[in-house]
């Protein structure tokens, strides 16, 4: 068998079809997604600024929250601007180079995996705070937080390395139209004309290993938290302790619910349109809702936001 030439190995570019089937509602979808994207940026930047400026929030839980907000900004920014350009029909708006496509997939997977690990780190923080309060300062020191956050980012960075390498070894010699709004793995594999078996196996292992490991850590942490809370005699103490976990539980449920539904498989869903809707939910809707969940369910964040806006209003007068 002769080796593939560069032209046989990959195409110069792909075309992202996006929501072409909904051409009658393109303007509405553009305004909707643009609004959601801007809200995501504003909400997450507000969380980062408030935590940074309010000394009352200079605690490990909010240190991890700022990392989560940074992830949400990157998570949406890697896909949404390109999708919006496609709606506008600007020159090259729907086109993406081969290297750009793999880079987009790498960054998207990297940020998603990092978020999985970061949510587990945040669950560990709540476990130590509630179950081991006397050892909290030692176990969750600022040095430990920095190392834990760095481990999350490094683990997320390493996660897509093998899948992207295997993707780069595939041959794309057929149509170059990706029926999606970003370079996701499943629609890319549908265009490959070489053996995708190793790539599908790697995708399956990664898409199960990282979420399962992190969700197991979260489940173990909250299992111990529930056991500890049940042993408290004072109902007020139980409510106060659980209230510190409510926002994190909401974010975890939202993130993992869509993640397991979408990525615990290797091939595209039977309905491509439905697959796009689910992708919109976890790549656009979830990053927009997470800051709202923390703002509404966490009294300290809500209070800090209130103080920040009150201060600005007072200074404006």
mmCIF file of C-alpha atoms in Angstrom:
data_model
loop_
_atom_site.group_PDB
_atom_site.id
_atom_site.type_symbol
_atom_site.label_atom_id
_atom_site.label_comp_id
_atom_site.label_asym_id
_atom_site.label_seq_id
_atom_site.Cartn_x
_atom_site.Cartn_y
_atom_site.Cartn_z
ATOM 1 C CA UNK A 1 0.000 0.000 0.000
ATOM 2 C CA UNK A 2 1.404 3.389 -1.001
ATOM 3 C CA UNK A 3 1.527 6.163 1.585
ATOM 4 C CA UNK A 4 -1.088 8.877 1.390
ATOM 5 C CA UNK A 5 -0.035 12.121 -0.189
ATOM 6 C CA UNK A 6 -0.687 15.357 1.709
ATOM 7 C CA UNK A 7 -3.739 16.060 -0.450
ATOM 8 C CA UNK A 8 -5.181 12.670 0.395
ATOM 9 C CA UNK A 9 -4.474 12.979 4.105
ATOM 10 C CA UNK A 10 -6.494 16.125 4.740
ATOM 11 C CA UNK A 11 -8.400 18.869 3.014
ATOM 12 C CA UNK A 12 -7.384 22.485 2.994
ATOM 13 C CA UNK A 13 -10.583 23.535 4.722
ATOM 14 C CA UNK A 14 -14.020 22.466 5.895
ATOM 15 C CA UNK A 15 -17.393 24.171 5.566
ATOM 16 C CA UNK A 16 -19.487 24.436 8.733
ATOM 17 C CA UNK A 17 -23.114 24.007 7.695
ATOM 18 C CA UNK A 18 -24.393 25.386 11.000
ATOM 19 C CA UNK A 19 -28.165 25.865 11.082
ATOM 20 C CA UNK A 20 -28.614 26.062 7.313
ATOM 21 C CA UNK A 21 -31.844 24.052 7.568
ATOM 22 C CA UNK A 22 -33.335 26.927 9.596
ATOM 23 C CA UNK A 23 -32.610 29.622 6.998
ATOM 24 C CA UNK A 24 -36.014 31.272 7.551
ATOM 25 C CA UNK A 25 -35.121 31.999 11.175
ATOM 26 C CA UNK A 26 -31.470 32.934 10.668
ATOM 27 C CA UNK A 27 -31.914 36.507 11.886
ATOM 28 C CA UNK A 28 -33.796 35.380 14.983
ATOM 29 C CA UNK A 29 -31.169 32.731 15.797
ATOM 30 C CA UNK A 30 -28.350 35.228 15.248
ATOM 31 C CA UNK A 31 -29.900 37.730 17.682
ATOM 32 C CA UNK A 32 -30.691 34.957 20.178
ATOM 33 C CA UNK A 33 -27.201 33.445 20.190
ATOM 34 C CA UNK A 34 -25.503 36.854 20.166
ATOM 35 C CA UNK A 35 -27.560 37.917 23.182
ATOM 36 C CA UNK A 36 -26.763 34.684 25.019
ATOM 37 C CA UNK A 37 -23.067 35.032 24.215
ATOM 38 C CA UNK A 38 -22.914 38.626 25.438
ATOM 39 C CA UNK A 39 -24.800 37.668 28.611
ATOM 40 C CA UNK A 40 -22.306 34.845 29.198
ATOM 41 C CA UNK A 41 -19.375 37.255 28.882
ATOM 42 C CA UNK A 42 -20.933 39.910 31.119
ATOM 43 C CA UNK A 43 -22.101 37.479 33.813
ATOM 44 C CA UNK A 44 -18.828 35.586 34.072
ATOM 45 C CA UNK A 45 -16.716 38.750 33.965
ATOM 46 C CA UNK A 46 -18.913 40.161 36.735
ATOM 47 C CA UNK A 47 -18.238 37.066 38.871
ATOM 48 C CA UNK A 48 -14.471 37.383 38.276
ATOM 49 C CA UNK A 49 -14.433 41.104 39.104
ATOM 50 C CA UNK A 50 -16.655 40.832 42.180
ATOM 51 C CA UNK A 51 -14.627 37.962 43.651
ATOM 52 C CA UNK A 52 -11.404 39.837 42.940
ATOM 53 C CA UNK A 53 -12.583 43.133 44.447
ATOM 54 C CA UNK A 54 -14.579 41.935 47.475
ATOM 55 C CA UNK A 55 -12.244 40.778 50.253
ATOM 56 C CA UNK A 56 -15.116 38.805 51.838
ATOM 57 C CA UNK A 57 -14.949 36.414 48.882
ATOM 58 C CA UNK A 58 -11.209 35.799 49.069
ATOM 59 C CA UNK A 59 -11.743 32.184 50.023
ATOM 60 C CA UNK A 60 -10.934 28.870 48.268
ATOM 61 C CA UNK A 61 -14.520 28.247 47.120
ATOM 62 C CA UNK A 62 -14.595 31.532 45.223
ATOM 63 C CA UNK A 63 -11.049 31.067 43.969
ATOM 64 C CA UNK A 64 -12.309 27.974 42.139
ATOM 65 C CA UNK A 65 -15.407 29.883 41.025
ATOM 66 C CA UNK A 66 -13.267 32.442 39.189
ATOM 67 C CA UNK A 67 -11.501 29.603 37.378
ATOM 68 C CA UNK A 68 -14.914 28.213 36.421
ATOM 69 C CA UNK A 69 -15.960 31.604 35.035
ATOM 70 C CA UNK A 70 -12.756 31.813 32.980
ATOM 71 C CA UNK A 71 -13.531 28.369 31.580
ATOM 72 C CA UNK A 72 -17.084 29.378 30.666
ATOM 73 C CA UNK A 73 -15.838 32.420 28.762
ATOM 74 C CA UNK A 74 -13.352 30.325 26.809
ATOM 75 C CA UNK A 75 -15.843 27.495 26.300
ATOM 76 C CA UNK A 76 -18.291 29.740 24.453
ATOM 77 C CA UNK A 77 -15.723 31.964 22.735
ATOM 78 C CA UNK A 78 -14.130 29.028 20.931
ATOM 79 C CA UNK A 79 -17.383 28.190 19.088
ATOM 80 C CA UNK A 80 -19.952 31.003 19.169
ATOM 81 C CA UNK A 81 -18.127 33.810 17.250
ATOM 82 C CA UNK A 82 -17.523 31.469 14.304
ATOM 83 C CA UNK A 83 -21.166 30.392 14.367
ATOM 84 C CA UNK A 84 -22.336 34.022 14.412
ATOM 85 C CA UNK A 85 -20.092 34.811 11.437
ATOM 86 C CA UNK A 86 -21.783 31.971 9.569
ATOM 87 C CA UNK A 87 -25.204 33.490 10.246
ATOM 88 C CA UNK A 88 -24.081 36.843 8.868
ATOM 89 C CA UNK A 89 -22.825 35.249 5.663
ATOM 90 C CA UNK A 90 -19.540 37.159 5.784
ATOM 91 C CA UNK A 91 -16.735 36.012 3.504
ATOM 92 C CA UNK A 92 -15.267 32.834 4.937
ATOM 93 C CA UNK A 93 -17.781 32.850 7.792
ATOM 94 C CA UNK A 94 -18.691 29.215 7.295
ATOM 95 C CA UNK A 95 -15.226 28.075 6.257
ATOM 96 C CA UNK A 96 -12.586 26.830 8.657
ATOM 97 C CA UNK A 97 -9.135 25.545 7.815
ATOM 98 C CA UNK A 98 -8.094 21.978 8.566
ATOM 99 C CA UNK A 99 -5.670 23.160 11.272
ATOM 100 C CA UNK A 100 -8.270 25.575 12.626
ATOM 101 C CA UNK A 101 -10.835 22.795 12.823
ATOM 102 C CA UNK A 102 -8.538 20.497 14.821
ATOM 103 C CA UNK A 103 -7.476 23.425 17.020
ATOM 104 C CA UNK A 104 -11.098 24.287 17.764
ATOM 105 C CA UNK A 105 -11.854 20.678 18.690
ATOM 106 C CA UNK A 106 -8.722 20.481 20.855
ATOM 107 C CA UNK A 107 -9.504 23.680 22.791
ATOM 108 C CA UNK A 108 -13.165 22.792 23.203
ATOM 109 C CA UNK A 109 -12.307 19.327 24.565
ATOM 110 C CA UNK A 110 -9.544 20.757 26.752
ATOM 111 C CA UNK A 111 -11.864 23.296 28.385
ATOM 112 C CA UNK A 112 -14.660 20.769 28.818
ATOM 113 C CA UNK A 113 -12.347 18.259 30.505
ATOM 114 C CA UNK A 114 -10.884 20.990 32.722
ATOM 115 C CA UNK A 115 -14.390 21.951 33.832
ATOM 116 C CA UNK A 116 -15.113 18.330 34.775
ATOM 117 C CA UNK A 117 -12.012 18.230 36.969
ATOM 118 C CA UNK A 118 -12.627 21.684 38.419
ATOM 119 C CA UNK A 119 -16.160 20.756 39.505
ATOM 120 C CA UNK A 120 -14.657 17.754 41.312
ATOM 121 C CA UNK A 121 -12.143 20.057 43.027
ATOM 122 C CA UNK A 122 -14.982 22.336 44.127
ATOM 123 C CA UNK A 123 -16.854 19.331 45.547
ATOM 124 C CA UNK A 124 -13.732 18.373 47.517
ATOM 125 C CA UNK A 125 -13.585 21.916 48.907
ATOM 126 C CA UNK A 126 -17.206 21.618 50.141
ATOM 127 C CA UNK A 127 -16.481 18.169 51.604
ATOM 128 C CA UNK A 128 -13.552 19.431 53.672
ATOM 129 C CA UNK A 129 -15.441 22.582 54.735
ATOM 130 C CA UNK A 130 -18.446 20.606 56.038
ATOM 131 C CA UNK A 131 -16.992 17.267 57.118
ATOM 132 C CA UNK A 132 -13.525 18.349 58.320
ATOM 133 C CA UNK A 133 -13.954 22.003 59.344
ATOM 134 C CA UNK A 134 -11.107 21.962 61.877
ATOM 135 C CA UNK A 135 -8.651 20.824 59.196
ATOM 136 C CA UNK A 136 -9.979 23.095 56.448
ATOM 137 C CA UNK A 137 -7.172 25.643 56.716
ATOM 138 C CA UNK A 138 -4.525 22.935 56.398
ATOM 139 C CA UNK A 139 -6.135 20.795 53.699
ATOM 140 C CA UNK A 140 -7.439 23.639 51.523
ATOM 141 C CA UNK A 141 -4.704 26.230 51.961
ATOM 142 C CA UNK A 142 -3.987 28.742 49.223
ATOM 143 C CA UNK A 143 -1.001 26.661 48.159
ATOM 144 C CA UNK A 144 -3.164 23.539 47.959
ATOM 145 C CA UNK A 145 -5.795 25.454 45.960
ATOM 146 C CA UNK A 146 -3.180 26.627 43.480
ATOM 147 C CA UNK A 147 -1.822 23.117 43.008
ATOM 148 C CA UNK A 148 -5.324 21.682 42.674
ATOM 149 C CA UNK A 149 -6.328 24.263 40.075
ATOM 150 C CA UNK A 150 -3.083 23.715 38.146
ATOM 151 C CA UNK A 151 -3.708 19.956 38.174
ATOM 152 C CA UNK A 152 -7.204 20.536 36.750
ATOM 153 C CA UNK A 153 -5.866 22.676 33.909
ATOM 154 C CA UNK A 154 -3.027 20.263 33.187
ATOM 155 C CA UNK A 155 -5.345 17.235 33.242
ATOM 156 C CA UNK A 156 -7.731 19.032 30.883
ATOM 157 C CA UNK A 157 -4.859 19.927 28.550
ATOM 158 C CA UNK A 158 -3.670 16.323 28.321
ATOM 159 C CA UNK A 159 -7.160 14.870 27.782
ATOM 160 C CA UNK A 160 -7.559 15.670 24.050
ATOM 161 C CA UNK A 161 -3.932 14.928 23.129
ATOM 162 C CA UNK A 162 -4.428 11.329 21.942
ATOM 163 C CA UNK A 163 -7.869 11.833 20.309
ATOM 164 C CA UNK A 164 -6.654 14.866 18.347
ATOM 165 C CA UNK A 165 -3.483 13.059 17.303
ATOM 166 C CA UNK A 166 -5.560 10.124 15.999
ATOM 167 C CA UNK A 167 -7.921 12.549 14.271
ATOM 168 C CA UNK A 168 -4.954 14.158 12.498
ATOM 169 C CA UNK A 169 -3.962 10.713 11.145
ATOM 170 C CA UNK A 170 -7.334 10.162 9.451
ATOM 171 C CA UNK A 171 -7.829 10.571 5.712
ATOM 172 C CA UNK A 172 -10.462 13.066 4.526
ATOM 173 C CA UNK A 173 -10.996 12.615 0.813
ATOM 174 C CA UNK A 174 -14.742 13.049 0.384
ATOM 175 C CA UNK A 175 -17.100 15.974 0.948
ATOM 176 C CA UNK A 176 -15.816 18.704 3.240
ATOM 177 C CA UNK A 177 -19.163 19.903 4.633
ATOM 178 C CA UNK A 178 -19.528 19.460 8.419
ATOM 179 C CA UNK A 179 -23.199 19.319 9.388
ATOM 180 C CA UNK A 180 -22.660 21.188 12.653
ATOM 181 C CA UNK A 181 -21.910 24.703 13.905
ATOM 182 C CA UNK A 182 -18.420 23.790 15.157
ATOM 183 C CA UNK A 183 -15.817 21.079 14.605
ATOM 184 C CA UNK A 184 -17.204 18.370 16.870
ATOM 185 C CA UNK A 185 -15.729 14.875 16.771
ATOM 186 C CA UNK A 186 -18.790 12.946 15.564
ATOM 187 C CA UNK A 187 -19.534 14.946 12.378
ATOM 188 C CA UNK A 188 -15.819 14.992 11.567
ATOM 189 C CA UNK A 189 -15.606 11.211 11.854
ATOM 190 C CA UNK A 190 -18.552 10.958 9.468
ATOM 191 C CA UNK A 191 -16.399 12.607 6.774
ATOM 192 C CA UNK A 192 -13.366 10.359 7.225
ATOM 193 C CA UNK A 193 -12.692 7.772 4.525
ATOM 194 C CA UNK A 194 -10.116 5.752 6.476
ATOM 195 C CA UNK A 195 -10.471 3.428 9.439
ATOM 196 C CA UNK A 196 -11.933 5.394 12.362
ATOM 197 C CA UNK A 197 -11.886 2.449 14.789
ATOM 198 C CA UNK A 198 -8.878 3.578 16.889
ATOM 199 C CA UNK A 199 -10.210 7.139 17.001
ATOM 200 C CA UNK A 200 -13.655 6.001 18.118
ATOM 201 C CA UNK A 201 -12.111 3.817 20.819
ATOM 202 C CA UNK A 202 -9.996 6.716 22.102
ATOM 203 C CA UNK A 203 -13.046 9.010 22.057
ATOM 204 C CA UNK A 204 -15.103 6.487 23.993
ATOM 205 C CA UNK A 205 -12.403 5.998 26.619
ATOM 206 C CA UNK A 206 -11.805 9.721 27.073
ATOM 207 C CA UNK A 207 -15.485 10.714 26.998
ATOM 208 C CA UNK A 208 -16.219 8.158 29.706
ATOM 209 C CA UNK A 209 -13.023 8.194 31.788
ATOM 210 C CA UNK A 210 -12.818 11.922 32.585
ATOM 211 C CA UNK A 211 -16.534 12.510 33.345
ATOM 212 C CA UNK A 212 -16.847 9.214 35.232
ATOM 213 C CA UNK A 213 -13.747 9.826 37.360
ATOM 214 C CA UNK A 214 -14.738 13.386 38.196
ATOM 215 C CA UNK A 215 -18.393 12.521 38.822
ATOM 216 C CA UNK A 216 -17.315 9.638 41.074
ATOM 217 C CA UNK A 217 -15.225 12.086 43.111
ATOM 218 C CA UNK A 218 -18.197 14.459 43.298
ATOM 219 C CA UNK A 219 -20.552 11.652 44.332
ATOM 220 C CA UNK A 220 -18.129 10.463 47.025
ATOM 221 C CA UNK A 221 -17.734 14.006 48.374
ATOM 222 C CA UNK A 222 -21.457 14.635 48.534
ATOM 223 C CA UNK A 223 -22.106 11.182 49.953
ATOM 224 C CA UNK A 224 -19.900 12.084 52.912
ATOM 225 C CA UNK A 225 -21.505 15.527 53.128
ATOM 226 C CA UNK A 226 -25.025 14.058 53.293
ATOM 227 C CA UNK A 227 -23.913 11.544 55.926
ATOM 228 C CA UNK A 228 -22.415 14.335 58.016
ATOM 229 C CA UNK A 229 -25.484 16.549 57.664
ATOM 230 C CA UNK A 230 -27.839 13.737 58.678
ATOM 231 C CA UNK A 231 -25.911 13.395 61.907
ATOM 232 C CA UNK A 232 -26.440 17.052 62.823
ATOM 233 C CA UNK A 233 -29.259 17.493 65.295
ATOM 234 C CA UNK A 234 -29.962 21.158 64.568
ATOM 235 C CA UNK A 235 -32.095 21.618 61.455
ATOM 236 C CA UNK A 236 -30.836 25.201 61.080
ATOM 237 C CA UNK A 237 -27.237 23.987 60.960
ATOM 238 C CA UNK A 238 -28.146 21.428 58.270
ATOM 239 C CA UNK A 239 -29.863 24.062 56.167
ATOM 240 C CA UNK A 240 -26.955 26.486 56.488
ATOM 241 C CA UNK A 241 -24.404 23.833 55.555
ATOM 242 C CA UNK A 242 -26.427 22.570 52.607
ATOM 243 C CA UNK A 243 -27.018 26.113 51.326
ATOM 244 C CA UNK A 244 -23.274 26.417 50.672
ATOM 245 C CA UNK A 245 -23.522 23.403 48.332
ATOM 246 C CA UNK A 246 -26.777 24.229 46.542
ATOM 247 C CA UNK A 247 -25.242 26.382 43.794
ATOM 248 C CA UNK A 248 -22.481 23.871 43.087
ATOM 249 C CA UNK A 249 -24.997 21.008 42.940
ATOM 250 C CA UNK A 250 -27.081 22.964 40.448
ATOM 251 C CA UNK A 251 -24.088 23.598 38.189
ATOM 252 C CA UNK A 252 -22.964 19.950 38.454
ATOM 253 C CA UNK A 253 -26.436 18.652 37.565
ATOM 254 C CA UNK A 254 -26.702 20.959 34.561
ATOM 255 C CA UNK A 255 -23.205 20.233 33.257
ATOM 256 C CA UNK A 256 -23.070 16.474 33.728
ATOM 257 C CA UNK A 257 -26.658 15.916 32.618
ATOM 258 C CA UNK A 258 -25.978 17.269 29.140
ATOM 259 C CA UNK A 259 -22.407 15.914 29.014
ATOM 260 C CA UNK A 260 -23.323 12.301 29.655
ATOM 261 C CA UNK A 261 -26.265 12.542 27.304
ATOM 262 C CA UNK A 262 -24.153 13.903 24.453
ATOM 263 C CA UNK A 263 -20.728 12.319 24.744
ATOM 264 C CA UNK A 264 -21.205 8.819 26.177
ATOM 265 C CA UNK A 265 -21.187 7.577 22.583
ATOM 266 C CA UNK A 266 -18.883 7.804 19.593
ATOM 267 C CA UNK A 267 -21.088 8.390 16.571
ATOM 268 C CA UNK A 268 -23.495 11.145 15.682
ATOM 269 C CA UNK A 269 -27.071 10.915 16.935
ATOM 270 C CA UNK A 270 -29.671 9.636 14.456
ATOM 271 C CA UNK A 271 -31.117 13.149 14.284
ATOM 272 C CA UNK A 272 -28.395 15.649 13.424
ATOM 273 C CA UNK A 273 -30.708 18.583 14.189
ATOM 274 C CA UNK A 274 -31.401 17.215 17.653
ATOM 275 C CA UNK A 275 -27.661 16.742 18.175
ATOM 276 C CA UNK A 276 -27.135 20.418 17.333
ATOM 277 C CA UNK A 277 -29.792 21.473 19.840
ATOM 278 C CA UNK A 278 -28.103 19.470 22.600
ATOM 279 C CA UNK A 279 -24.736 20.948 21.591
ATOM 280 C CA UNK A 280 -26.199 24.453 21.852
ATOM 281 C CA UNK A 281 -27.416 23.613 25.343
ATOM 282 C CA UNK A 282 -24.073 22.505 26.763
ATOM 283 C CA UNK A 283 -21.873 24.921 24.799
ATOM 284 C CA UNK A 284 -23.984 28.103 25.044
ATOM 285 C CA UNK A 285 -26.917 27.773 27.452
ATOM 286 C CA UNK A 286 -25.046 26.121 30.345
ATOM 287 C CA UNK A 287 -22.196 28.701 30.482
ATOM 288 C CA UNK A 288 -24.843 31.436 30.511
ATOM 289 C CA UNK A 289 -26.867 29.830 33.326
ATOM 290 C CA UNK A 290 -23.995 28.889 35.656
ATOM 291 C CA UNK A 291 -23.250 32.458 36.850
ATOM 292 C CA UNK A 292 -26.988 32.989 37.404
ATOM 293 C CA UNK A 293 -27.170 29.831 39.505
ATOM 294 C CA UNK A 294 -24.277 30.997 41.675
ATOM 295 C CA UNK A 295 -25.718 34.511 41.915
ATOM 296 C CA UNK A 296 -29.207 33.387 42.892
ATOM 297 C CA UNK A 297 -28.371 30.384 45.075
ATOM 298 C CA UNK A 298 -25.300 31.757 46.864
ATOM 299 C CA UNK A 299 -26.091 34.502 49.358
ATOM 300 C CA UNK A 300 -22.476 35.690 49.608
ATOM 301 C CA UNK A 301 -22.118 36.187 45.848
ATOM 302 C CA UNK A 302 -25.539 37.816 45.703
ATOM 303 C CA UNK A 303 -24.554 40.145 48.535
ATOM 304 C CA UNK A 304 -21.216 41.003 46.902
ATOM 305 C CA UNK A 305 -22.948 41.831 43.620
ATOM 306 C CA UNK A 306 -25.452 43.967 45.494
ATOM 307 C CA UNK A 307 -22.693 45.860 47.293
ATOM 308 C CA UNK A 308 -20.796 46.377 44.041
ATOM 309 C CA UNK A 309 -23.807 47.832 42.214
ATOM 310 C CA UNK A 310 -24.851 49.896 45.239
ATOM 311 C CA UNK A 311 -21.352 51.346 45.431
ATOM 312 C CA UNK A 312 -21.376 52.189 41.731
ATOM 313 C CA UNK A 313 -24.826 53.790 42.021
ATOM 314 C CA UNK A 314 -23.724 55.851 45.039
ATOM 315 C CA UNK A 315 -20.561 57.012 43.268
ATOM 316 C CA UNK A 316 -22.623 57.892 40.192
ATOM 317 C CA UNK A 317 -24.724 60.233 42.279
#
